[in-house]
């Protein structure tokens, strides 16, 4: 199975922050044949261990890729059976109106995020974004049936199948950040054919979209010597500034800034050049807002790097990636792990 095929399958599963179990099962099925051990920790992070060669204790390298997605939670059931919802994570109201969703009640219900018809909307209302509190879901059932099947607190997941575009591109939901989970899958496959002298711990983390929680707890439990976070970054598109984005198809963007250990950054660039892997540089002058932040400050501090897969239309249901970037990111992760000298890793922490 290619990284693209893996992403197609895993992106369509429901996995709103805090409820990632179904996604974790699918990821485990794909990762397990490629590693030595797999476990799920108390918070729900999926932790896969691939042992290296050489005497123990070996340095530990953690690859963090979050598997949760943004979504909604039911707040109340209104007259007529309409569901009032609130966001879980960074929902942009502009791109969810009239979208199909799945309500995860006592049984799953398909519905749509309703909207006021434009014919009844005043000119003043047309100038303003729809307030979040005005969002509602219509599942088409009478109120009494809705109340029998749905309760406040039930989750609402965006419903979107992945679509293959021309030029090797793929569009769908939850590519933030299951595109990076797919890159990690590609890396683990590469590492079955490469020798490495460090232990690799690939972690599909939970609850990144609501505060980096899974990376915080798993980094404490794993206690890595080096952390490599993989997330998505902004790809070039209209209205996105060139100096804040990367080129789709140009390979992973390697972050450089206070959230990143400079030696890890230099090492990633060296490995990419040595193996002819396309890559880009991403200036990150502040907090990156990724699992890299949680990794860096875990325990007494972890030497951390960040690879970003270029992504268009982030936090929408048409997030778009280039298959070449998935594979290049996976190749660079594998090249970095296989090229790590245990002595160099230990030197980062002295």
Coordinates of C-alpha atoms in Angstrom, one line a residue:
X1 CA 0.0 0.0 0.0
X2 CA 1.4 3.4 -1.0
X3 CA 1.4 6.4 1.3
X4 CA -1.3 7.9 -0.9
X5 CA -3.5 4.9 -0.6
X6 CA -3.0 4.8 3.2
X7 CA -4.0 8.5 3.4
X8 CA -7.1 7.9 1.3
X9 CA -8.3 5.2 3.7
X10 CA -7.4 6.8 7.0
X11 CA -8.6 10.3 6.2
X12 CA -12.2 9.2 5.8
X13 CA -12.5 7.8 9.3
X14 CA -14.0 9.8 12.2
X15 CA -11.4 11.0 14.7
X16 CA -12.4 14.3 16.3
X17 CA -10.0 15.3 19.1
X18 CA -10.4 13.1 22.1
X19 CA -12.1 10.4 20.1
X20 CA -9.5 9.0 17.9
X21 CA -9.8 5.2 18.7
X22 CA -11.2 4.2 15.3
X23 CA -8.4 5.9 13.5
X24 CA -5.8 4.4 15.8
X25 CA -7.1 0.9 14.9
X26 CA -6.6 1.5 11.2
X27 CA -3.1 3.0 11.7
X28 CA -2.1 0.1 13.9
X29 CA -3.1 -2.4 11.2
X30 CA -0.8 -0.6 8.8
X31 CA 2.1 0.1 11.1
X32 CA 2.2 -3.2 13.1
X33 CA 3.9 -5.4 10.4
X34 CA 6.7 -2.8 10.0
X35 CA 7.7 -2.5 13.7
X36 CA 8.6 -4.7 16.7
X37 CA 6.0 -3.5 19.2
X38 CA 2.8 -1.4 19.2
X39 CA 0.8 -0.2 22.2
X40 CA -1.8 2.4 23.1
X41 CA -1.0 4.6 26.1
X42 CA -3.6 5.8 28.7
X43 CA -4.4 9.0 26.7
X44 CA -4.9 7.1 23.4
X45 CA -1.6 7.8 21.7
X46 CA -0.5 4.9 19.4
X47 CA 3.1 4.2 20.1
X48 CA 5.1 1.9 17.7
X49 CA 8.7 0.8 18.6
X50 CA 11.2 -0.2 15.9
X51 CA 14.4 -1.3 17.6
X52 CA 17.8 -0.4 16.2
X53 CA 21.0 -2.4 16.0
X54 CA 23.8 -2.3 18.6
X55 CA 24.2 -2.5 22.3
X56 CA 21.5 -1.2 24.7
X57 CA 20.6 1.3 25.8
X58 CA 20.3 2.9 22.4
X59 CA 19.3 6.5 21.7
X60 CA 15.6 7.0 21.2
X61 CA 14.1 9.0 18.4
X62 CA 10.5 9.9 18.5
X63 CA 8.5 10.7 15.4
X64 CA 5.3 12.5 16.3
X65 CA 2.4 12.8 13.9
X66 CA -1.0 13.7 15.3
X67 CA -4.1 11.8 14.1
X68 CA -7.0 13.8 15.5
X69 CA -9.1 16.1 13.4
X70 CA -11.3 19.2 14.0
X71 CA -15.1 18.7 14.2
X72 CA -18.2 19.6 16.3
X73 CA -20.0 18.6 19.5
X74 CA -23.8 18.7 19.9
X75 CA -24.8 21.4 22.5
X76 CA -28.5 21.0 22.4
X77 CA -31.5 19.7 20.5
X78 CA -33.9 22.4 19.4
X79 CA -37.6 22.4 18.4
X80 CA -38.0 20.7 15.1
X81 CA -35.0 18.3 15.8
X82 CA -32.2 20.7 14.7
X83 CA -28.9 20.3 16.5
X84 CA -27.0 23.2 17.8
X85 CA -23.3 22.5 17.7
X86 CA -20.0 24.0 19.0
X87 CA -16.5 23.6 17.4
X88 CA -13.9 21.1 18.6
X89 CA -10.7 22.6 17.4
X90 CA -10.2 25.4 14.8
X91 CA -13.3 25.4 12.7
X92 CA -13.7 28.2 10.1
X93 CA -17.4 28.8 9.7
X94 CA -16.9 30.2 6.1
X95 CA -16.0 26.8 4.7
X96 CA -18.4 24.5 6.6
X97 CA -21.9 25.8 5.7
X98 CA -24.1 23.3 3.8
X99 CA -21.5 20.6 4.2
X100 CA -22.4 17.0 4.9
X101 CA -21.7 15.6 8.3
X102 CA -22.1 12.4 10.4
X103 CA -23.6 12.6 13.8
X104 CA -22.2 10.0 16.1
X105 CA -25.2 9.3 18.3
X106 CA -26.7 6.1 19.5
X107 CA -26.5 5.2 15.8
X108 CA -24.7 7.3 13.1
X109 CA -26.9 9.8 11.3
X110 CA -26.0 11.7 8.1
X111 CA -26.9 15.3 8.1
X112 CA -26.0 18.7 6.8
X113 CA -24.9 22.0 8.4
X114 CA -27.9 24.1 7.6
X115 CA -28.0 27.8 6.6
X116 CA -30.4 30.6 6.1
X117 CA -31.5 30.9 2.5
X118 CA -29.8 33.9 0.7
X119 CA -33.3 35.1 -0.4
X120 CA -34.1 35.8 3.3
X121 CA -30.7 37.2 4.3
X122 CA -30.5 41.0 4.7
X123 CA -27.8 43.0 2.8
X124 CA -26.2 43.7 6.2
X125 CA -26.1 40.0 7.2
X126 CA -24.5 39.2 3.8
X127 CA -21.5 41.4 4.7
X128 CA -20.8 39.4 7.9
X129 CA -19.6 35.9 8.6
X130 CA -22.2 33.6 10.1
X131 CA -21.7 33.6 13.9
X132 CA -20.6 30.2 15.3
X133 CA -23.6 30.1 17.6
X134 CA -25.9 30.1 14.6
X135 CA -24.6 26.8 13.2
X136 CA -27.0 23.9 13.3
X137 CA -27.3 20.4 11.9
X138 CA -30.3 19.0 10.1
X139 CA -30.5 15.2 10.1
X140 CA -34.0 15.1 8.5
X141 CA -35.8 13.3 11.3
X142 CA -38.7 14.5 13.5
X143 CA -37.8 16.0 16.8
X144 CA -38.8 12.9 18.9
X145 CA -36.7 10.6 16.8
X146 CA -33.7 12.9 17.0
X147 CA -34.0 13.1 20.8
X148 CA -34.2 9.3 20.9
X149 CA -30.9 8.9 19.0
X150 CA -28.8 12.0 19.8
X151 CA -27.7 13.6 23.1
X152 CA -25.8 16.7 24.0
X153 CA -22.1 15.8 23.9
X154 CA -22.3 13.6 20.9
X155 CA -19.8 14.3 18.2
X156 CA -20.3 15.6 14.7
X157 CA -17.8 14.7 12.0
X158 CA -17.3 16.3 8.6
X159 CA -18.2 13.7 5.9
X160 CA -15.9 13.8 2.9
X161 CA -14.3 11.1 0.7
X162 CA -10.8 11.6 -0.5
X163 CA -10.6 12.6 -4.2
X164 CA -7.7 12.0 -6.5
X165 CA -6.9 15.1 -8.6
X166 CA -4.8 15.5 -11.7
X167 CA -1.1 15.9 -11.3
X168 CA -0.7 13.4 -8.5
X169 CA -2.7 15.5 -6.0
X170 CA -5.2 14.3 -3.4
X171 CA -7.9 16.3 -1.7
X172 CA -10.1 15.5 1.3
X173 CA -10.6 16.1 5.0
X174 CA -8.3 15.4 8.0
X175 CA -5.1 15.6 5.9
X176 CA -4.2 17.8 8.8
X177 CA -2.5 15.7 10.0
X178 CA -3.1 12.3 8.6
X179 CA -0.9 13.2 5.7
X180 CA 2.0 13.2 8.1
X181 CA 0.8 9.8 9.6
X182 CA 1.0 8.6 6.0
X183 CA 4.5 10.0 5.7
X184 CA 5.5 8.1 8.9
X185 CA 4.0 4.9 7.4
X186 CA 6.2 5.4 4.3
X187 CA 9.2 6.0 6.6
X188 CA 8.6 2.8 8.6
X189 CA 8.4 0.9 5.3
X190 CA 11.7 2.4 4.2
X191 CA 13.3 1.5 7.5
X192 CA 12.6 -2.2 7.0
X193 CA 15.3 -2.0 4.3
X194 CA 17.7 0.3 6.1
X195 CA 20.0 -0.4 9.0
X196 CA 19.8 2.0 12.0
X197 CA 21.5 2.3 15.3
X198 CA 18.8 4.1 17.2
X199 CA 15.4 3.0 18.5
X200 CA 12.5 4.6 16.6
X201 CA 9.3 5.4 18.4
X202 CA 6.6 6.5 15.9
X203 CA 3.7 8.0 17.7
X204 CA 0.3 8.8 16.3
X205 CA -0.7 11.5 18.8
X206 CA -4.1 12.5 20.0
X207 CA -5.7 15.9 20.8
X208 CA -3.2 18.1 19.0
X209 CA -6.0 20.3 17.7
X210 CA -7.1 21.2 21.2
X211 CA -3.7 21.8 22.8
X212 CA -0.9 19.4 21.9
X213 CA -2.1 17.1 24.7
X214 CA -1.1 13.7 23.2
X215 CA 2.4 14.9 22.3
X216 CA 2.9 16.3 25.8
X217 CA 2.0 13.0 27.5
X218 CA 3.6 10.6 25.0
X219 CA 6.9 12.6 24.9
X220 CA 7.1 12.3 28.7
X221 CA 6.4 8.6 28.5
X222 CA 8.8 7.9 25.6
X223 CA 11.6 10.1 27.0
X224 CA 13.2 10.6 23.5
X225 CA 16.8 11.8 22.9
X226 CA 15.7 13.4 19.6
X227 CA 12.2 14.4 18.6
X228 CA 11.0 14.8 15.0
X229 CA 7.5 16.3 14.7
X230 CA 5.8 15.9 11.4
X231 CA 2.8 18.1 10.5
X232 CA 1.3 20.0 7.6
X233 CA 2.3 23.5 6.6
X234 CA 0.8 26.1 4.3
X235 CA 1.3 25.4 0.6
X236 CA 1.3 28.2 -2.0
X237 CA -2.1 29.3 -3.3
X238 CA -3.8 32.6 -4.1
X239 CA -3.8 35.0 -1.1
X240 CA -1.1 33.1 0.8
X241 CA 2.1 35.0 1.0
X242 CA 5.2 33.4 -0.6
X243 CA 7.3 33.9 2.5
X244 CA 4.8 32.0 4.7
X245 CA 4.3 29.0 2.5
X246 CA 6.0 26.2 0.7
X247 CA 5.7 24.8 -2.9
X248 CA 3.4 21.8 -3.3
X249 CA 5.6 19.1 -4.8
X250 CA 8.8 20.7 -3.5
X251 CA 9.3 18.2 -0.6
X252 CA 8.9 18.8 3.1
X253 CA 9.5 22.2 4.6
X254 CA 12.2 22.1 7.4
X255 CA 11.5 24.5 10.1
X256 CA 14.2 26.7 11.6
X257 CA 13.6 28.9 14.7
X258 CA 13.5 28.9 18.5
X259 CA 11.2 25.8 18.6
X260 CA 13.9 23.9 16.7
X261 CA 17.3 22.6 17.7
X262 CA 19.8 24.1 15.2
X263 CA 21.9 20.9 15.0
X264 CA 18.8 18.8 14.2
X265 CA 17.8 21.3 11.5
X266 CA 21.3 21.2 10.0
X267 CA 21.4 17.4 10.2
X268 CA 18.0 17.1 8.3
X269 CA 19.2 19.4 5.6
X270 CA 22.5 17.4 5.2
X271 CA 20.6 14.1 5.0
X272 CA 18.2 15.5 2.4
X273 CA 21.1 16.8 0.3
X274 CA 23.1 13.6 0.6
X275 CA 20.2 11.5 -0.6
X276 CA 18.8 13.9 -3.2
X277 CA 15.5 14.4 -1.4
X278 CA 13.7 17.6 -2.4
X279 CA 13.1 19.9 0.6
X280 CA 12.4 23.5 1.5
X281 CA 13.2 25.8 4.4
X282 CA 10.5 27.2 6.6
X283 CA 11.4 30.2 8.8
X284 CA 9.6 29.8 12.1
X285 CA 10.4 32.8 14.3
X286 CA 7.9 31.9 17.0
X287 CA 6.0 29.0 18.5
X288 CA 5.2 26.6 15.6
X289 CA 1.8 25.5 17.0
X290 CA 2.7 21.8 16.3
X291 CA 3.7 18.8 18.4
X292 CA 7.3 20.1 18.0
X293 CA 6.5 22.6 20.8
X294 CA 5.4 19.8 23.2
X295 CA 8.4 17.7 22.2
X296 CA 10.9 20.4 22.8
X297 CA 9.9 21.2 26.4
X298 CA 9.3 17.6 27.5
X299 CA 11.0 16.5 30.7
X300 CA 14.3 18.5 30.8
X301 CA 14.1 19.4 27.1
X302 CA 14.4 17.4 23.8
X303 CA 16.5 18.3 20.7
X304 CA 13.6 18.7 18.2
X305 CA 13.1 19.1 14.5
X306 CA 10.0 19.8 12.4
X307 CA 9.1 18.6 8.9
X308 CA 6.0 20.1 7.3
X309 CA 4.1 18.5 4.4
X310 CA 2.8 21.4 2.2
X311 CA -1.0 21.5 2.3
X312 CA -3.5 23.8 0.6
X313 CA -6.8 24.9 2.1
X314 CA -6.0 23.9 5.7
X315 CA -8.9 23.0 8.0
X316 CA -11.3 22.6 5.1
X317 CA -12.8 19.4 3.6
X318 CA -10.8 19.9 0.4
X319 CA -7.3 20.0 2.0
X320 CA -4.9 19.1 -0.9
X321 CA -1.5 17.4 -0.9
X322 CA 0.9 16.3 -3.5
X323 CA 1.8 12.5 -3.4
X324 CA 5.4 13.4 -4.0
X325 CA 5.6 15.3 -0.8
X326 CA 4.2 12.4 1.2
X327 CA 6.9 10.1 -0.1
X328 CA 9.7 12.7 0.1
X329 CA 8.8 13.4 3.8
X330 CA 8.8 9.7 4.5
X331 CA 12.1 9.2 2.7
X332 CA 13.8 12.0 4.7
X333 CA 12.5 10.6 8.0
X334 CA 14.0 7.2 7.1
X335 CA 17.3 8.8 5.9
X336 CA 17.6 10.8 9.1
X337 CA 17.0 7.8 11.4
X338 CA 19.4 5.6 9.4
X339 CA 22.0 8.3 9.3
X340 CA 22.0 9.0 13.1
X341 CA 25.3 8.2 14.9
X342 CA 24.5 7.3 18.5
X343 CA 27.5 9.4 19.6
X344 CA 26.1 12.5 17.8
X345 CA 22.7 12.0 19.4
X346 CA 24.2 11.7 22.9
X347 CA 26.2 14.9 22.2
X348 CA 23.0 16.8 21.6
X349 CA 22.1 16.3 25.3
X350 CA 25.4 17.2 26.8

